[in-house]
Coordinates of C-alpha atoms and ligand atoms in Angstrom, one line a residue:
M14 CA 100.0 318.9 87.0
E15 CA 99.3 322.4 85.8
Q16 CA 102.4 322.6 83.7
N17 CA 101.4 319.4 81.8
K18 CA 98.3 320.9 80.4
P19 CA 98.5 321.3 76.6
K20 CA 98.8 325.0 75.9
T21 CA 95.8 325.7 73.8
K22 CA 93.4 323.0 74.8
F23 CA 89.8 324.2 74.9
S24 CA 87.8 323.9 78.0
R25 CA 85.0 321.4 78.0
R26 CA 82.5 324.2 77.6
S27 CA 84.2 326.0 74.8
F28 CA 84.9 322.7 73.0
L29 CA 81.2 321.8 73.1
K30 CA 80.3 325.4 72.1
A31 CA 82.8 325.7 69.3
T32 CA 82.3 322.3 67.6
G33 CA 79.4 320.6 69.2
A34 CA 80.7 317.1 70.0
T35 CA 77.4 315.5 69.1
S36 CA 77.2 317.1 65.7
A37 CA 80.8 316.3 65.1
V38 CA 80.2 312.7 65.8
L39 CA 77.1 312.6 63.7
G40 CA 79.0 314.3 60.9
L41 CA 81.8 311.8 61.1
S42 CA 79.3 309.0 61.0
G43 CA 77.7 310.5 57.9
L44 CA 81.0 310.8 56.3
G45 CA 82.1 307.4 57.4
F46 CA 81.3 305.7 54.1
F47 CA 83.2 308.2 52.1
G48 CA 86.1 308.1 54.5
Y49 CA 86.1 304.3 54.3
E50 CA 86.6 304.5 50.6
A51 CA 89.0 307.5 50.8
G52 CA 91.1 305.6 53.4
R53 CA 91.6 302.8 51.0
D54 CA 93.0 305.1 48.3
P55 CA 96.7 304.1 47.7
A56 CA 97.4 307.7 46.7
S57 CA 96.9 308.7 50.3
Y58 CA 100.0 306.8 51.4
T59 CA 101.3 307.8 54.8
G60 CA 105.0 308.0 53.8
W61 CA 107.1 311.2 53.7
K62 CA 106.2 313.3 50.7
T63 CA 108.6 316.3 50.8
F64 CA 112.1 316.9 52.0
E65 CA 110.7 319.5 54.4
G66 CA 109.2 316.9 56.7
G67 CA 106.0 317.4 54.9
D68 CA 104.2 314.7 56.9
Q69 CA 105.1 316.3 60.2
T70 CA 102.2 318.6 59.7
F71 CA 100.5 318.1 63.0
P72 CA 100.6 321.4 65.0
R73 CA 102.9 320.0 67.7
H74 CA 103.6 323.4 69.3
R75 CA 100.0 323.5 70.5
F76 CA 100.3 320.3 72.4
T77 CA 103.8 320.6 74.0
V78 CA 104.2 320.0 77.7
N79 CA 107.2 320.6 80.0
E80 CA 107.4 317.1 81.4
P81 CA 107.0 313.8 79.4
P82 CA 103.5 312.3 79.7
Y83 CA 104.6 309.3 81.8
E84 CA 104.7 309.0 85.5
K85 CA 108.0 308.4 87.3
V86 CA 107.2 306.4 90.5
G87 CA 110.8 305.4 91.4
P88 CA 113.3 304.1 92.3
T89 CA 114.2 303.5 88.6
R90 CA 116.3 300.7 87.1
R91 CA 117.9 300.2 83.7
V92 CA 116.8 297.3 81.5
D93 CA 118.8 294.1 81.5
P94 CA 118.5 293.1 77.9
R95 CA 119.9 289.6 78.5
S96 CA 116.7 288.5 80.4
E97 CA 114.1 291.3 80.0
I98 CA 114.1 291.4 76.2
V99 CA 112.5 288.3 74.9
F100 CA 114.4 288.3 71.6
S101 CA 117.7 288.0 73.6
R102 CA 116.4 285.8 76.4
L103 CA 114.8 283.0 74.3
P104 CA 117.9 282.1 72.1
T105 CA 120.1 281.9 75.2
F106 CA 117.5 279.8 77.0
V107 CA 117.1 277.5 74.0
R108 CA 120.9 277.1 73.7
Y109 CA 121.4 276.1 77.4
W110 CA 118.2 274.1 77.7
R111 CA 119.1 271.9 74.7
Q112 CA 122.4 271.0 76.4
D113 CA 121.0 270.4 79.9
P114 CA 117.3 270.9 80.6
R115 CA 117.6 272.0 84.2
I116 CA 117.1 275.5 85.7
E117 CA 120.3 275.1 87.6
S118 CA 122.3 274.9 84.4
L119 CA 121.1 278.3 83.1
P120 CA 123.3 281.4 83.5
E121 CA 122.7 283.1 86.8
H122 CA 120.8 286.1 85.4
L123 CA 118.3 283.8 83.6
Q124 CA 117.8 281.7 86.8
K125 CA 117.1 284.9 88.7
Y126 CA 114.7 286.2 86.0
Y127 CA 112.7 282.9 85.9
Q128 CA 112.4 282.8 89.7
E129 CA 110.9 286.3 89.5
H130 CA 108.8 285.6 86.4
P131 CA 107.7 281.9 86.5
E132 CA 105.0 282.6 83.9
D133 CA 107.7 283.5 81.4
L134 CA 109.5 280.2 82.0
E135 CA 106.2 278.4 81.2
L136 CA 105.8 280.5 78.0
D137 CA 109.4 279.9 76.9
L138 CA 109.1 276.2 77.5
E139 CA 105.8 276.2 75.5
N140 CA 107.6 278.0 72.7
I141 CA 110.2 275.3 72.2
K142 CA 108.2 272.2 73.2
V143 CA 104.8 272.9 71.6
L144 CA 104.7 275.9 69.3
R145 CA 107.8 275.3 67.2
P146 CA 107.1 271.6 66.4
K147 CA 103.5 272.5 65.4
L148 CA 104.7 275.3 63.3
M149 CA 107.1 273.0 61.5
A150 CA 104.3 270.6 60.7
D151 CA 102.0 273.3 59.4
Q152 CA 104.8 274.9 57.4
E153 CA 105.0 271.6 55.4
K154 CA 101.3 271.9 54.7
Y155 CA 100.7 275.6 54.2
G156 CA 104.0 277.4 54.3
R157 CA 104.3 278.1 50.5
T158 CA 101.1 280.3 50.6
F159 CA 103.3 283.1 52.0
L160 CA 106.3 282.6 49.7
L161 CA 106.1 286.0 48.1
A162 CA 105.7 287.7 51.5
E163 CA 108.8 285.9 52.7
A164 CA 110.7 287.0 49.6
W165 CA 109.6 290.6 50.1
S166 CA 110.8 290.5 53.7
E167 CA 114.1 289.0 52.7
A168 CA 114.6 291.7 50.1
M169 CA 113.9 294.4 52.7
A170 CA 116.4 292.9 55.2
A171 CA 119.1 292.5 52.6
V172 CA 120.9 295.8 53.4
V173 CA 122.4 295.5 56.9
P174 CA 125.0 298.0 58.1
P175 CA 128.0 296.5 59.9
R176 CA 128.0 295.8 63.6
I177 CA 129.7 298.1 66.1
T178 CA 132.3 296.0 67.9
E179 CA 134.5 298.7 69.4
P180 CA 133.6 300.4 72.7
P181 CA 131.9 303.9 72.4
E182 CA 135.1 305.7 73.3
K183 CA 136.6 304.5 70.1
A184 CA 133.7 303.6 67.8
D185 CA 131.7 306.9 68.2
F186 CA 134.4 309.4 67.4
P187 CA 135.4 310.7 64.0
Y188 CA 138.9 309.5 63.2
V189 CA 140.5 310.4 60.0
G190 CA 143.7 308.9 58.7
W191 CA 145.8 307.9 55.8
G192 CA 147.3 304.7 57.0
R193 CA 147.4 302.2 59.8
G194 CA 148.4 303.8 63.1
Q195 CA 148.4 307.2 61.6
E196 CA 144.8 308.1 62.2
K197 CA 143.9 311.2 64.3
L198 CA 140.8 312.6 65.9
R199 CA 138.9 315.0 63.7
R200 CA 138.4 318.3 65.6
P201 CA 134.9 319.6 65.9
Y202 CA 133.9 322.6 63.8
K203 CA 132.5 325.5 65.8
L204 CA 128.7 325.7 65.4
K205 CA 126.7 328.9 65.5
S206 CA 123.9 327.8 67.8
P207 CA 122.2 324.6 69.1
A208 CA 118.9 325.8 67.6
K209 CA 120.4 326.2 64.2
T210 CA 122.2 322.9 64.4
S211 CA 118.9 321.2 65.4
R212 CA 117.2 322.7 62.3
L213 CA 120.1 321.5 60.1
I214 CA 120.1 317.9 61.6
K215 CA 116.3 317.6 61.1
K216 CA 116.5 318.8 57.5
I217 CA 119.3 316.3 56.8
A218 CA 117.3 313.5 58.4
H219 CA 114.3 314.3 56.3
E220 CA 116.5 314.5 53.2
L221 CA 117.7 311.0 54.1
G222 CA 114.1 309.8 54.0
A223 CA 112.9 310.1 57.6
T224 CA 109.2 310.9 58.2
L225 CA 109.6 311.5 61.9
V226 CA 112.5 313.3 63.5
G227 CA 112.8 314.5 67.1
I228 CA 115.6 315.4 69.5
A229 CA 115.8 314.6 73.3
R230 CA 118.4 315.0 76.0
L231 CA 119.2 311.4 76.8
N232 CA 117.7 310.1 80.0
P233 CA 120.2 307.5 81.4
D234 CA 117.3 305.3 82.6
W235 CA 116.7 304.3 79.0
V236 CA 120.1 302.9 78.4
F237 CA 120.6 299.1 78.8
Q238 CA 122.5 297.8 81.8
Y239 CA 124.5 295.4 79.5
P240 CA 125.1 295.4 75.7
I241 CA 122.3 293.5 74.0
P242 CA 123.5 290.0 72.8
G243 CA 124.3 290.2 69.1
R244 CA 125.5 293.9 69.3
G245 CA 129.1 292.9 69.0
L246 CA 130.3 293.6 72.6
D247 CA 130.5 291.2 75.5
P248 CA 126.9 291.0 76.8
N249 CA 128.1 290.2 80.3
Q250 CA 130.2 293.3 80.8
P251 CA 128.1 296.1 82.2
L252 CA 127.5 299.0 79.8
E253 CA 128.9 302.3 81.2
I254 CA 127.0 305.2 79.8
P255 CA 129.6 307.4 77.9
S256 CA 129.5 311.1 78.8
H257 CA 129.3 311.9 75.0
W258 CA 125.8 310.3 74.8
E259 CA 124.2 313.7 75.6
Y260 CA 121.5 313.9 73.1
A261 CA 119.4 311.4 71.2
I262 CA 118.1 312.0 67.7
V263 CA 115.2 309.8 66.8
V264 CA 114.2 309.0 63.2
G265 CA 111.2 307.0 62.1
T266 CA 109.8 305.7 58.8
P267 CA 106.4 304.1 58.0
M268 CA 106.0 300.4 57.2
S269 CA 104.7 299.8 53.7
W270 CA 100.9 300.2 54.0
D271 CA 99.4 297.2 52.2
P272 CA 101.5 294.4 53.7
M273 CA 101.3 295.9 57.2
Y274 CA 97.5 296.2 56.9
A275 CA 97.1 292.6 55.7
N276 CA 98.9 291.2 58.8
P277 CA 99.9 288.9 60.4
N278 CA 101.3 286.6 57.6
Y279 CA 102.1 289.2 54.9
G280 CA 103.6 292.1 56.7
T281 CA 107.3 292.7 57.5
S282 CA 108.8 295.2 59.8
E283 CA 112.0 294.9 57.7
D284 CA 110.9 297.5 55.2
A285 CA 110.8 300.4 57.8
Y286 CA 113.6 298.8 59.8
S287 CA 116.1 298.9 57.0
I288 CA 115.2 302.4 55.9
S289 CA 115.4 303.8 59.5
R290 CA 118.7 301.9 60.0
I291 CA 120.3 303.4 56.9
I292 CA 119.1 306.9 57.8
A293 CA 120.7 306.6 61.3
Y294 CA 124.0 305.3 59.9
R295 CA 124.1 308.2 57.4
L296 CA 123.1 310.8 59.9
A297 CA 125.8 309.5 62.3
A298 CA 128.4 309.8 59.4
F299 CA 127.2 313.4 58.7
I300 CA 127.6 314.4 62.4
K301 CA 131.0 312.7 62.6
Y302 CA 132.2 314.6 59.6
L303 CA 131.5 317.8 61.5
G304 CA 133.9 316.5 64.2
Y305 CA 131.4 315.3 66.9
A306 CA 130.7 311.8 68.4
A307 CA 127.8 309.9 67.0
R308 CA 126.5 306.3 67.4
P309 CA 123.6 304.7 65.5
H310 CA 121.2 302.5 67.5
T311 CA 119.2 300.6 65.0
P312 CA 116.6 297.8 64.6
G313 CA 117.8 294.2 64.8
Y314 CA 120.3 293.7 67.6
S315 CA 122.0 297.0 67.3
Y316 CA 120.5 299.0 70.1
D317 CA 122.1 300.1 73.4
L318 CA 118.9 301.7 74.6
M319 CA 115.1 301.6 74.6
V320 CA 113.6 303.7 71.8
P321 CA 110.0 304.2 72.8
P322 CA 110.6 306.4 75.9
I323 CA 113.2 308.4 73.9
M324 CA 110.5 309.1 71.2
I325 CA 108.2 310.4 74.0
D326 CA 111.0 312.6 75.4
A327 CA 111.6 313.9 71.9
G328 CA 108.0 315.0 71.4
L329 CA 107.2 312.5 68.7
G330 CA 104.3 310.8 70.4
E331 CA 102.7 309.2 73.5
Q332 CA 102.8 305.7 74.9
A333 CA 99.7 303.6 74.0
R334 CA 98.0 300.7 75.5
S335 CA 99.7 298.4 73.0
S336 CA 103.0 299.7 74.6
I337 CA 104.0 301.2 71.2
V338 CA 104.3 305.0 70.8
I339 CA 101.5 306.6 68.9
T340 CA 102.6 309.6 66.7
P341 CA 100.1 312.1 65.2
E342 CA 101.5 311.6 61.7
L343 CA 101.7 307.8 61.4
G344 CA 99.9 306.5 64.5
P345 CA 101.9 303.5 65.6
N346 CA 102.8 302.5 62.0
F347 CA 106.5 303.2 62.0
R348 CA 109.9 301.8 62.9
A349 CA 112.5 304.0 64.5
A350 CA 116.2 304.3 65.1
V351 CA 118.3 306.6 67.3
V352 CA 121.6 308.4 67.0
T353 CA 123.3 309.4 70.3
T354 CA 125.7 312.3 70.0
N355 CA 127.4 315.2 71.7
I356 CA 126.8 317.7 68.9
P357 CA 125.2 320.6 70.8
L358 CA 121.4 320.5 70.0
K359 CA 118.2 322.1 71.2
P360 CA 115.9 319.3 72.5
D361 CA 112.2 319.2 71.5
K362 CA 109.5 319.2 74.1
P363 CA 107.2 316.2 74.8
I364 CA 103.6 316.4 73.5
K365 CA 100.3 315.2 74.9
F366 CA 97.5 315.0 72.3
G367 CA 95.0 312.7 73.9
V368 CA 96.4 309.2 73.3
E369 CA 96.3 308.2 77.0
S370 CA 92.6 309.2 77.3
F371 CA 91.7 307.5 74.0
C372 CA 93.5 304.2 75.0
K373 CA 91.8 304.1 78.4
T374 CA 88.4 303.2 76.7
C375 CA 89.3 302.0 73.2
K376 CA 91.0 298.6 73.9
I377 CA 90.6 297.4 70.2
C378 CA 94.2 296.2 70.1
A379 CA 93.8 294.2 73.3
E380 CA 90.6 292.7 71.9
Q381 CA 92.2 291.8 68.6
C382 CA 95.6 290.6 69.9
P383 CA 95.6 286.8 69.3
S384 CA 98.1 286.1 72.1
G385 CA 96.5 288.2 74.9
A386 CA 99.7 290.1 75.4
I387 CA 98.1 293.5 75.5
T388 CA 96.4 294.4 78.8
K389 CA 92.8 295.4 79.1
G390 CA 93.6 296.7 82.6
D391 CA 95.4 299.6 84.1
K392 CA 99.0 300.7 83.9
V393 CA 101.6 299.1 86.2
V394 CA 104.9 300.2 87.6
V395 CA 107.8 298.8 85.6
R396 CA 111.4 299.7 86.6
G397 CA 110.1 302.8 88.4
Y398 CA 107.7 304.1 85.7
R399 CA 104.0 303.7 85.4
K400 CA 103.1 302.3 82.0
W401 CA 100.9 299.9 80.0
Q402 CA 103.0 296.8 80.0
L403 CA 103.1 294.4 77.1
H404 CA 103.5 290.7 78.0
A405 CA 106.4 290.2 75.5
A406 CA 106.7 286.5 76.0
K407 CA 103.1 285.9 75.0
C408 CA 103.5 288.2 71.9
Y409 CA 106.7 286.5 70.9
N410 CA 105.2 283.0 71.2
F411 CA 102.5 284.1 68.7
W412 CA 105.3 285.3 66.3
N413 CA 107.0 282.0 66.7
S414 CA 103.8 280.1 65.8
N415 CA 102.5 281.8 62.7
L416 CA 103.5 281.2 59.1
G417 CA 104.7 283.8 56.7
N418 CA 107.1 286.4 57.9
M419 CA 108.1 286.1 61.6
G420 CA 106.3 288.7 63.5
C421 CA 102.9 290.3 63.8
R422 CA 101.7 293.9 63.6
L423 CA 98.0 293.4 64.2
C424 CA 98.0 295.9 67.1
I425 CA 99.3 298.4 64.6
A426 CA 96.9 297.5 61.8
V427 CA 93.8 297.6 64.0
C428 CA 94.5 300.8 65.9
P429 CA 92.3 303.8 65.1
Y430 CA 95.4 306.0 64.9
T431 CA 96.7 303.9 62.0
R432 CA 94.9 305.6 59.2
K433 CA 96.0 307.0 55.9
A434 CA 96.6 310.7 55.8
N435 CA 93.5 311.8 54.0
W436 CA 91.3 314.8 54.9
L437 CA 88.8 312.8 56.9
H438 CA 91.3 311.0 59.1
R439 CA 93.2 314.4 59.7
A440 CA 89.9 315.9 60.8
A441 CA 89.2 313.0 63.2
L442 CA 92.7 313.3 64.6
N443 CA 92.2 317.0 65.2
L444 CA 88.9 316.4 66.8
S445 CA 90.1 313.8 69.2
S446 CA 93.3 315.7 70.1
N447 CA 91.3 318.8 71.1
D448 CA 88.5 317.0 72.8
P449 CA 88.6 317.3 76.6
T450 CA 85.3 315.5 77.0
G451 CA 86.3 312.1 75.6
L452 CA 83.0 311.9 73.7
S453 CA 84.7 311.8 70.4
H454 CA 87.0 309.1 71.6
D455 CA 84.2 306.7 72.2
A456 CA 82.5 307.6 69.0
L457 CA 85.7 307.2 66.9
T458 CA 86.3 303.8 68.6
Q459 CA 82.8 302.7 67.6
L460 CA 83.3 303.9 64.0
Q461 CA 86.6 302.0 63.8
K462 CA 84.8 298.8 65.0
I463 CA 82.0 299.3 62.4
F464 CA 84.1 300.2 59.4
Y465 CA 87.2 298.2 60.1
P466 CA 86.1 295.0 61.8
G467 CA 88.5 292.1 62.3
P468 CA 88.1 288.3 62.5
N469 CA 87.9 286.3 65.7
P470 CA 91.5 286.6 67.2
Q471 CA 91.8 282.8 67.5
D472 CA 91.5 282.6 63.7
Y473 CA 94.9 284.2 63.3
Y474 CA 96.6 281.0 64.6
I475 CA 97.8 278.2 62.4
P476 CA 95.3 275.3 61.9
S477 CA 97.2 272.9 64.2
L478 CA 96.7 275.5 67.0
G479 CA 93.0 275.8 66.2
G480 CA 93.2 278.7 63.8
K481 CA 92.7 279.5 60.1
N482 CA 95.8 281.4 59.1
A483 CA 93.6 284.4 59.0
S484 CA 94.7 287.9 57.9
Y485 CA 93.2 291.2 59.1
R486 CA 92.8 292.3 55.4
R487 CA 93.5 290.6 52.1
P488 CA 97.1 290.9 51.0
P489 CA 98.0 293.2 48.2
W490 CA 98.0 291.6 44.7
W491 CA 101.8 291.5 44.5
L492 CA 102.1 289.3 47.6
R493 CA 99.5 286.7 46.6
T494 CA 101.7 283.7 45.9
E495 CA 99.0 281.6 44.3
D496 CA 98.6 284.2 41.5
F497 CA 102.3 284.0 40.4
I498 CA 103.9 280.7 41.4
E499 CA 103.1 277.3 39.9
F500 CA 104.1 274.6 42.4
E501 CA 104.9 271.1 41.2
Ligands
LIG109 S1 102.3 292.1 67.7 FE1 100.5 290.7 67.5 S2 100.7 289.3 69.2 FE2 102.1 291.0 69.6 S3 101.0 292.4 70.9 FE3 100.7 293.1 68.8 S4 98.8 292.0 68.2 FE4 99.5 291.0 70.0
LIG110 S1 93.9 300.2 69.4 FE1 93.0 301.7 70.8 S2 93.7 301.1 72.8 FE2 95.0 300.1 71.3 S3 96.8 301.5 71.1 FE3 95.3 302.0 69.5 S4 94.0 303.7 70.4 FE4 95.1 302.7 72.1

């Protein structure tokens, strides 16, 4: 599509002429050693540095496109979180299965899902019958190795905003009052222009600690069909999309580098979860004070929508093979939250900066993923959109069978876009974003494999599943339990 061409991309000829792909690659190889060292410098932390969105320094305007870089094949359908989101499906499945281990006793929506996805029934059964018992046994033996990592994760998860239990018509609006039954709706202040308001909202989000901030008009396809179990509302009552969910503001923060990079037993997503969560709640409060509706959708079980496609719509990044969004600033190393609102805003445009082309040949995440959840194949059509589809049940079974903090972020740690923001990695990003030939993509993938190799994926498993409790990199000194705790 002509209109989807990034505005200032060079042609193949001019690119080769201007930079010389071969010499660029050789140059990068030569600088590899220095980059390897520089990339390990803790001072080049990827987090936000200034209150002006200092890390959003990538020249987005040069890569904007009029349509989001995903393909709508149609007809589209909204997600049913009760069955299609593994975090919700598995607890319900376990609850019913323990009472009566027959498919006929499961709720209708689960029966239907398993008929359509028999492989997921097998994986969910494996989870409760094989993986969890083996994990319990290994936890007795090795569990304390990761005690400090668990304590760190617990500390990060300690601040949890309240659940939203009232429907959006009530919960999202700014009521003020001085006593029971005397509250009244706060009237919206008149704003000068959507563009000015967008600038203000972004500044406030950065002040609150966000590295990434983007604005999209909310596409109803991204809203769940039902409230996610655990959100506070009845998960079996269909979720009507309120008319005041006009815009979606996305905020994102990076996960702390050293634990994320040591994965899988030492990292926790809770660090970035909790910060993005707090930013979204505070941003919603700011908007409500101006008299407009606002609802935070935050990590944990507090979403009514899917965040990744909204990030793409808001121009924050592109979908990757790992199914995560890759951003120019943080790669895939972030966690995000959303605020839906009716405050008049000027949406951002999507961007296309070479991720799809890079992921076509790279496949490092698929090769390193211990569970085989990431495809090495092509995109498939899911609910009317063509995308790289993660096999979430496989991924979640790995989470449920490793020690340390529940979860895994290996596909983030091993990705070439997950690099610290030093000069060399900035140069590599600019090279790959402007390269229409794909030559630099192959070269950068090879450099990643040479300078940042990983162990055999099977080694990431616990010993009773044939593994070695391996990590991608050594944990930071402050998470090495053996250096601090004396066990009896
Ligand atoms: S989180 Fe781990 S198991 Fe899941 S897809 Fe990524 S690498 Fe694979
Ligand atoms: S590791 Fe490679 S294939 Fe996977 S998401 Fe990153 S760039 Fe794409």
